[in-house]
Tab-separated table of C-alpha atoms in Angstrom:
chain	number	residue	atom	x	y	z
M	1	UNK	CA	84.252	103.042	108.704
M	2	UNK	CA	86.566	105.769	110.085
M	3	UNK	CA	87.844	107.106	106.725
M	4	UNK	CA	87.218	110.796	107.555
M	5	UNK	CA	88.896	110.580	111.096
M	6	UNK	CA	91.713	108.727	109.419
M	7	UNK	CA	91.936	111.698	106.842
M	8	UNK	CA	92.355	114.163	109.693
M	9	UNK	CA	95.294	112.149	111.321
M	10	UNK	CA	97.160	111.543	107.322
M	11	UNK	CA	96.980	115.630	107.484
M	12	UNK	CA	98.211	116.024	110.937
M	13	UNK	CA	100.978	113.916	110.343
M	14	UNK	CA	101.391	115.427	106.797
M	15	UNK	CA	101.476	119.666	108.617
M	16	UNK	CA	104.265	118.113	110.431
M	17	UNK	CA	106.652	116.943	108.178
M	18	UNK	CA	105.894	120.136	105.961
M	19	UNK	CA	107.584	122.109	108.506
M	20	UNK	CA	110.674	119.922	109.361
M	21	UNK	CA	111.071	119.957	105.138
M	22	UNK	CA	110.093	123.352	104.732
M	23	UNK	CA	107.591	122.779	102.546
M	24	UNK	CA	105.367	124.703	100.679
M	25	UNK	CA	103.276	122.840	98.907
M	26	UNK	CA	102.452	119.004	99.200
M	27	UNK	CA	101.470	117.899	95.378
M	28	UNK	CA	100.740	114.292	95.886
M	29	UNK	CA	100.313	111.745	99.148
M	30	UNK	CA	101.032	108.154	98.454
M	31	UNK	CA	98.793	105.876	100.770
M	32	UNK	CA	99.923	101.918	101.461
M	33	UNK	CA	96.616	100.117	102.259
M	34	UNK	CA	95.846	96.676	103.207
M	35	UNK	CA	93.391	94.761	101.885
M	36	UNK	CA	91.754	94.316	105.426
M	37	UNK	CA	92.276	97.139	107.058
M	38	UNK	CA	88.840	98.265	107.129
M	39	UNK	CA	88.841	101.045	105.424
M	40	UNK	CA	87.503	101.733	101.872
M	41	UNK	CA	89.662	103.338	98.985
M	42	UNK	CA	86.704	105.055	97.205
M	43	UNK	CA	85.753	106.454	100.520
M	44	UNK	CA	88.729	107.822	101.768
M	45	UNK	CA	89.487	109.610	98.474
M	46	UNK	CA	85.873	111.585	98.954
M	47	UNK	CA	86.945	112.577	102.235
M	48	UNK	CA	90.561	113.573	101.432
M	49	UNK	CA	88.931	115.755	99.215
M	50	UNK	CA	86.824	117.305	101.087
M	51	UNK	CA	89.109	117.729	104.057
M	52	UNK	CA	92.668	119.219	101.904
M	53	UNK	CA	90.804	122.335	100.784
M	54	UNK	CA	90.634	122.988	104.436
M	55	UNK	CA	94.489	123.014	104.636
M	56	UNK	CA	96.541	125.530	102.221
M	57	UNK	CA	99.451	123.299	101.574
M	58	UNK	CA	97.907	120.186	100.154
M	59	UNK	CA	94.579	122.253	99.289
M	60	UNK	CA	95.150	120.848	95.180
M	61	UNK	CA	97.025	117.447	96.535
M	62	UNK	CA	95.875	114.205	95.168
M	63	UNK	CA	95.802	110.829	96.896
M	64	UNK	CA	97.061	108.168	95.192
M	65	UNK	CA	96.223	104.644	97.047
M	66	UNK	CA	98.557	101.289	96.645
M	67	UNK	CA	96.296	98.120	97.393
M	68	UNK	CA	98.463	95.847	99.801
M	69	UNK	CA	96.943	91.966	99.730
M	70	UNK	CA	95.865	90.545	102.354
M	71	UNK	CA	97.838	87.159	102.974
M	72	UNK	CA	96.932	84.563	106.518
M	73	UNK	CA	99.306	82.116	107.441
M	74	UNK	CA	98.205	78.695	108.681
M	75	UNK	CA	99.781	77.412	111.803
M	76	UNK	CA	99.413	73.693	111.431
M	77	UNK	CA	100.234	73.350	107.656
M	78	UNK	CA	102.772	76.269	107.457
M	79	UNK	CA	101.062	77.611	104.248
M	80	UNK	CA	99.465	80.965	103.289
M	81	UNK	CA	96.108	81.978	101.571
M	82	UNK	CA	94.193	84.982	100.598
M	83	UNK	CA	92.525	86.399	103.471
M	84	UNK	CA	89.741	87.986	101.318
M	85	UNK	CA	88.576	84.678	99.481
M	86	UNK	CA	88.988	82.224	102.662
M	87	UNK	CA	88.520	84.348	105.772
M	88	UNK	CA	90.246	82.874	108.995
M	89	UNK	CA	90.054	79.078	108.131
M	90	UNK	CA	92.921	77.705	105.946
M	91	UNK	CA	91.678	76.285	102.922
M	92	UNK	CA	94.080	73.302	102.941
M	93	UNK	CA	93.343	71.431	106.006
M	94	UNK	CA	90.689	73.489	107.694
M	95	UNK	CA	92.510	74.583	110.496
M	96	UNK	CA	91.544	78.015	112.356
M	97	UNK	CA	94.944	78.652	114.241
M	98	UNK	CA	95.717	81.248	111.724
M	99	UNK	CA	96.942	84.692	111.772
M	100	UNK	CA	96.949	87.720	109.380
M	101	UNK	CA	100.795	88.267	107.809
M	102	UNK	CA	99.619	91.455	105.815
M	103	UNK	CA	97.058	93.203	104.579
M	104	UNK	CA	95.735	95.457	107.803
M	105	UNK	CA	98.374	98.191	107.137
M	106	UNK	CA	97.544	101.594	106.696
M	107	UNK	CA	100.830	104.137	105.902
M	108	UNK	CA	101.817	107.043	104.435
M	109	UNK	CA	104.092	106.083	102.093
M	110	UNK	CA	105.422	109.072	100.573
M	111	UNK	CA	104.400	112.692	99.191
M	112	UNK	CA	105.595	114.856	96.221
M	113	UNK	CA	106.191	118.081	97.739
M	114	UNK	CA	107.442	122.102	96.079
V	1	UNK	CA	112.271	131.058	86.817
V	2	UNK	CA	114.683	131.004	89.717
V	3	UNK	CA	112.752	131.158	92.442
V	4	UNK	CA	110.586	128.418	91.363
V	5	UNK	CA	111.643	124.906	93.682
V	6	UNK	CA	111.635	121.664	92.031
V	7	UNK	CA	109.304	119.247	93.268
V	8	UNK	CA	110.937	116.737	95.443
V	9	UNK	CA	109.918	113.210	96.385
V	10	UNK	CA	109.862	112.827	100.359
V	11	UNK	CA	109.641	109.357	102.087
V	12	UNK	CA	107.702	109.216	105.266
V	13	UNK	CA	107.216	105.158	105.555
V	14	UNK	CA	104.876	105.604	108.593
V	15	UNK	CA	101.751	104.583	110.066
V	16	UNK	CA	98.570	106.644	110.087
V	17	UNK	CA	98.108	105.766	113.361
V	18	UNK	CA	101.765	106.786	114.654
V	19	UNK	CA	101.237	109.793	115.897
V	20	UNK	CA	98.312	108.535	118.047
V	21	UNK	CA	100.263	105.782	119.029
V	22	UNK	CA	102.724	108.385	120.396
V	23	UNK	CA	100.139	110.432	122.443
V	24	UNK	CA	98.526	107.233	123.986
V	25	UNK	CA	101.589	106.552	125.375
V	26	UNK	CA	102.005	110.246	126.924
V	27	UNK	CA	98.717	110.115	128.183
V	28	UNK	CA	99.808	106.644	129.882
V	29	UNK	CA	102.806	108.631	131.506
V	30	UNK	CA	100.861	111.149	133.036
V	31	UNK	CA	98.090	108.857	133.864
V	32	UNK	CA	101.075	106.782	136.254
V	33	UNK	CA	102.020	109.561	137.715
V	34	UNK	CA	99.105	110.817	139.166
V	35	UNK	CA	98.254	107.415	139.897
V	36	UNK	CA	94.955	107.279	137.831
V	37	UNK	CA	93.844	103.857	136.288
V	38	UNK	CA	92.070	104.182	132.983
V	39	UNK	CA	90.000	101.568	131.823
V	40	UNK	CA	88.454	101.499	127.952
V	41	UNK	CA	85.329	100.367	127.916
V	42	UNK	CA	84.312	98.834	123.999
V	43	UNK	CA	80.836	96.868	123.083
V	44	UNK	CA	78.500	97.412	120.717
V	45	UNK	CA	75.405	99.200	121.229
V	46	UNK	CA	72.651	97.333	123.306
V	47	UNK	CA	75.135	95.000	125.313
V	48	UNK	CA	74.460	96.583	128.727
V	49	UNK	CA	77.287	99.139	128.730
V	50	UNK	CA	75.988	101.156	131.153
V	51	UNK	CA	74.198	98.515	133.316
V	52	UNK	CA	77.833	97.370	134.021
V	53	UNK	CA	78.813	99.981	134.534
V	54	UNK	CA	76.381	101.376	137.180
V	55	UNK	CA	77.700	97.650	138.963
V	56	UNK	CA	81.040	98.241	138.603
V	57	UNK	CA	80.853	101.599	140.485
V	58	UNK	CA	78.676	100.360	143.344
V	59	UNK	CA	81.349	97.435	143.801
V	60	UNK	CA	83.879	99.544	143.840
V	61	UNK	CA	82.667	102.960	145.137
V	62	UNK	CA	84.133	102.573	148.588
V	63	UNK	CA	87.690	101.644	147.185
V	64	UNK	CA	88.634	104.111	144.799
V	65	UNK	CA	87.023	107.608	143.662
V	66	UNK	CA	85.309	107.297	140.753
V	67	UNK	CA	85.010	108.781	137.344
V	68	UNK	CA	83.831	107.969	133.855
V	69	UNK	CA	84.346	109.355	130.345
V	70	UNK	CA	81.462	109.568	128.450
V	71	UNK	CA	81.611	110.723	124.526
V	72	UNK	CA	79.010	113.013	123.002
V	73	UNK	CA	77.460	110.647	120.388
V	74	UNK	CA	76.341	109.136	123.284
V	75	UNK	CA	72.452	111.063	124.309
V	76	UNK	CA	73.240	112.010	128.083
V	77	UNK	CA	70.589	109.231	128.980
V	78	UNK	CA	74.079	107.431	129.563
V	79	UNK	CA	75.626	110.454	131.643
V	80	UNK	CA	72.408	110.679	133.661
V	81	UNK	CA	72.418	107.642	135.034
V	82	UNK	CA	76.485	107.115	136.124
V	83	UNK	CA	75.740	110.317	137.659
V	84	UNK	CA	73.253	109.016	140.075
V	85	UNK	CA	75.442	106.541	141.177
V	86	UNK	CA	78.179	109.169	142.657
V	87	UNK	CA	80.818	108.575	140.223
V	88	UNK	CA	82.130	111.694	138.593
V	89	UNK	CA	80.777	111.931	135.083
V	90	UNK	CA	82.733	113.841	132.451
V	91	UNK	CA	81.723	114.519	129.044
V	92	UNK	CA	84.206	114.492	125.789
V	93	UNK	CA	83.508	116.046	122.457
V	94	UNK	CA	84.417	113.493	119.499
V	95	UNK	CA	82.659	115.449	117.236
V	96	UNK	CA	79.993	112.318	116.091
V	97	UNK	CA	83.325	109.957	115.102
V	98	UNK	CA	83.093	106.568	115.485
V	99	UNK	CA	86.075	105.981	118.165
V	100	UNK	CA	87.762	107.934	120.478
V	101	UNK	CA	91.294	108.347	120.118
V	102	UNK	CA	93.951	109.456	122.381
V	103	UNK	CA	94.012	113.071	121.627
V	104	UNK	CA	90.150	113.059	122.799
V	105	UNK	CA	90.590	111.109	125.931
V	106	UNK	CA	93.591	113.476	126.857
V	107	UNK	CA	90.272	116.272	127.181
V	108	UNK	CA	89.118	114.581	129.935
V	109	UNK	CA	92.521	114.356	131.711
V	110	UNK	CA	92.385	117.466	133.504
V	111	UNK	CA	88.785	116.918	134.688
V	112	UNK	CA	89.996	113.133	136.361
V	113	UNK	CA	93.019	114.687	137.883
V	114	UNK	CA	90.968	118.074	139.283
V	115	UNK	CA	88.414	115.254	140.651
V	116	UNK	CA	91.449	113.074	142.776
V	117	UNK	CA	89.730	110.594	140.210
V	118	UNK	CA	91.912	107.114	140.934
V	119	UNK	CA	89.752	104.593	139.296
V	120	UNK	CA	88.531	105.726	135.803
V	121	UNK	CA	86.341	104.551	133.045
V	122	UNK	CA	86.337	105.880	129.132
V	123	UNK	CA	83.207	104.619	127.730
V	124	UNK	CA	83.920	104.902	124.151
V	125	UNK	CA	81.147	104.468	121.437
V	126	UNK	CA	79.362	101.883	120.925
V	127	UNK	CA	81.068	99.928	117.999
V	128	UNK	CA	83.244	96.269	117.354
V	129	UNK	CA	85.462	97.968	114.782
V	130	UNK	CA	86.834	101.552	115.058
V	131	UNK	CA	87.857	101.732	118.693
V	132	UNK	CA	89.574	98.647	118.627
V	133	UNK	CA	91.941	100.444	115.916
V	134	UNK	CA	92.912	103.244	118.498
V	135	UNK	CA	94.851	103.181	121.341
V	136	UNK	CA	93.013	105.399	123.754
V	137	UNK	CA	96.069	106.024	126.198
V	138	UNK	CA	93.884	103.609	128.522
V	139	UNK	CA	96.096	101.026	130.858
V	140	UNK	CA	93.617	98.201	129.891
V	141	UNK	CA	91.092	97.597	127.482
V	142	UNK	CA	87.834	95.414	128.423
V	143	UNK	CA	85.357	94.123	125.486
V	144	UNK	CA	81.616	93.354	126.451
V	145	UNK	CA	80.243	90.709	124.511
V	146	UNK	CA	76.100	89.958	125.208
V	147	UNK	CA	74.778	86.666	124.792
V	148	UNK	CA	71.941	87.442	122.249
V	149	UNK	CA	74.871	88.833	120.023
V	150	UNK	CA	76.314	85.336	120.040
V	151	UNK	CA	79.359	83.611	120.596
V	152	UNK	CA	80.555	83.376	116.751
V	153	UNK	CA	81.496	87.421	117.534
V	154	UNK	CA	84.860	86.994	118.207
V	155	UNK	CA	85.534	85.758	114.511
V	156	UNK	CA	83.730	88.354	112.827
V	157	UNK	CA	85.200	91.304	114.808
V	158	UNK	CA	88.893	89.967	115.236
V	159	UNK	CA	90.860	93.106	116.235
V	160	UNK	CA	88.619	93.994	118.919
V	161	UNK	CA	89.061	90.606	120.680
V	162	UNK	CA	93.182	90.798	119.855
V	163	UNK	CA	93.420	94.018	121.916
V	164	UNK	CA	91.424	93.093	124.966
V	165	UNK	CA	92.610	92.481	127.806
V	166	UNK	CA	89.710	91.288	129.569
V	167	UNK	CA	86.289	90.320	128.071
V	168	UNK	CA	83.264	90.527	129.600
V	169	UNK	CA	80.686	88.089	128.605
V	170	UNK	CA	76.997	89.690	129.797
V	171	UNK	CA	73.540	88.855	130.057
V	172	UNK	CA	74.055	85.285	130.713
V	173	UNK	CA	70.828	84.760	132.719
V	174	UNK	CA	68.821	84.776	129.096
V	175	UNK	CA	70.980	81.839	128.191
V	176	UNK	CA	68.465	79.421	127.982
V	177	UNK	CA	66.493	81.662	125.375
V	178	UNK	CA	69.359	81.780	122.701
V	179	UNK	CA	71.664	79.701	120.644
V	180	UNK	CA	74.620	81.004	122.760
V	181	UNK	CA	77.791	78.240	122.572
V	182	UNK	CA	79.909	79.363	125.472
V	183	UNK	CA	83.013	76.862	125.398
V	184	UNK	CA	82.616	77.759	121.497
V	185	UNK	CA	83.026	81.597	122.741
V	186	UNK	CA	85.775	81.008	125.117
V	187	UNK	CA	87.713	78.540	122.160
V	188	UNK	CA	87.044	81.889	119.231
V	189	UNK	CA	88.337	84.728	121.921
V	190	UNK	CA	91.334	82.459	122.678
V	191	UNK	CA	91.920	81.818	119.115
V	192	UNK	CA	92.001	85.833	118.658
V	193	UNK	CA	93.998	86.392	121.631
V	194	UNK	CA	95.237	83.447	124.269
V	195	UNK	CA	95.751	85.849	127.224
V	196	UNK	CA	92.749	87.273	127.415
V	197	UNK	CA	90.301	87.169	130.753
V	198	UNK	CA	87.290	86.039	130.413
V	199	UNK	CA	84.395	86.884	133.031
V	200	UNK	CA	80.688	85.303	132.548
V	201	UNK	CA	78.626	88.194	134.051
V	202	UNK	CA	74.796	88.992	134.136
V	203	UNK	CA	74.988	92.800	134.846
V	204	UNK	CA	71.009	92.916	135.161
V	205	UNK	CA	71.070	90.250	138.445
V	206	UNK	CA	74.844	91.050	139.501
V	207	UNK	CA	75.943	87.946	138.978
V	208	UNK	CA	79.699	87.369	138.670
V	209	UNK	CA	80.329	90.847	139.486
V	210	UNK	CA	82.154	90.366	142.649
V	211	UNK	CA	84.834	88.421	139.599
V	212	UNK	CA	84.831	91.286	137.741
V	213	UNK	CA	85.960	93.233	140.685
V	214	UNK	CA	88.595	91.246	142.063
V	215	UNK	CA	89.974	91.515	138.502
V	216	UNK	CA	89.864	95.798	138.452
V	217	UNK	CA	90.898	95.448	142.404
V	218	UNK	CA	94.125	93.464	141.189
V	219	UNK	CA	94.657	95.596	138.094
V	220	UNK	CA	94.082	98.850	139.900
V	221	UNK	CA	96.147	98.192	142.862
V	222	UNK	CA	99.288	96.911	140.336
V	223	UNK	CA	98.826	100.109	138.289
V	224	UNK	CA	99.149	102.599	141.571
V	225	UNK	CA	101.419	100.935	143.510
């Protein structure tokens, strides 16, 4: 829902290790993002390009996006389930004490940089 | 072709939120030492924000000073009527986003501390998913659930409910008009997050207000020492 406000924080964070690396150009960003994590791939890419051309360095960078799944883990049977297909309620024994293991992660994984 | 650089592959391995995560804890710093209790203030739209509100201030009025930080995609409906209730109201540009973040709440810092602000309130926009995915630099977070939104809320907005300290469950006089489960409530928010508070409030007749003040009272008085 956030996916332009998210942008702005990849580029600040982006500016700043282009001047610890001296870099001049950043050529690709690598994005890790979970399943879950509320933001949409499609949509972020629109916004990324709209918002680099604003910003010299990484005014021709592209975004490429890694999907991570999203996997729960079921307190009372001990086993794990996609989050996407079954929600918060295990599909084994119908429990709801479960909790997310992955999947809500949003990092900067890497960049290609001149 | 010498001066041309190869193109090099640099890790970073970090959050997008790190950086923010950094400045919310700056802005918690500063906010200790000048003795200033921030409170973050998340519902969604329609769950009598501001009707709290304008009780929490009159409860507390005579303890502490004050002040509450409003954000522009807010109309100033909102800012109009803290103001008549004395407390200090202080306006923050987000630019129409659909959060604040800690680098916006950090524009209002100056105004709380010019004030002698002790006791403040960010009032961030009116949403169950964005603001629960930035730390604010606020000392606690509070959630306002309303009955009519019903009590199956804290499954379908998870995070919000995880980061909470405290959750505020309004409007309970129109009970008897809705579906509302609220042992079912209580059992989902505990599910999401076992410490949280929860306070049954009806912000319209003031009931269990004098609660939710004990509750700031204790957390306010830890906080400054």
């Amino acid at each position: 829902m956030h996916e332009l406000s998210v942008v702005f924080h990849v580029i600040d964070q982006l500016e700043e290790v282009a001047k610890e690396n001296d870099v001049k150009e950043i050529k690709t960003v690598t994005l890790q993002l979970g399943e879950v994590s509320a933001v949409l791939p499609w949509y972020l890419t629109d916004c990324w390009n709209w918002a680099k051309k604003k910003h010299e360095i990484m005014q021709d960078c592209e975004m490429k996006i890694e999907k991570i799944d999203a996997v729960t883990f079921c307190e009372d049977c001990k086993q794990t389930y996609e989050t996407v297909k079954h929600g918060k309620t295990c599909p084994f024994c119908g429990s709801g004490n479960t909790f997310l293991v992955q999947g809500n992660e949003f990092m900067i994984k890497e960049i290609e940089a001149i | 072709m010498s001066n041309e650089r190869e193109v090099r592959v640099l890790e970073i391995k970090k959050s997008v939120f790190e950086n923010n995560d950094r400045e919310a804890e700056k802005l918690r710093d500063e906010l200790k030492e000048k003795k200033i209790f921030l409170l973050n203030l998340m519902s969604s739209p329609g769950s009598g924000k501001t009707t709290t509100l304008k009780r929490t201030i009159a409860a507390l009025k005579d303890e502490y000073k004050i002040g509450v930080m409003e954000a522009d995609i807010d109309s100033d409906v909102d800012a109009k009527a803290i103001a008549e209730t004395g407390a200090k109201a202080i306006q923050l540009h987000t630019g129409g986003m659909c959060h604040l973040d800690a680098g916006m709440t950090r524009q209002g810092l100056d105004a709380l501390i010019e004030n002698d602000v002790e006791f403040a309130i960010l009032e961030n926009v009116g949403n169950l998913v964005c603001p629960a995915e930035f730390d604010t630099g606020a000392v606690k977070n509070a959630a306002i659930l309303s009955v009519p939104e019903g009590h199956d809320k804290p499954l379908k907005y998870p995070l919000m409910f995880e980061v909470c300290d405290v959750v505020l469950v309004n409007k309970i006089d129109v009970m008897p008009y809705f579906d509302f489960d609220m042992e079912k409530c209580k059992e989902y928010v505990h599910m999401r997050n076992p410490k949280a508070e929860i306070i049954e409030i009806s912000a319209k007749e003031g009931k269990g207000i004098d609660e939710w003040a004990a509750w700031l009272k204790k957390e306010i008085d830890a906080w400054r020492g």
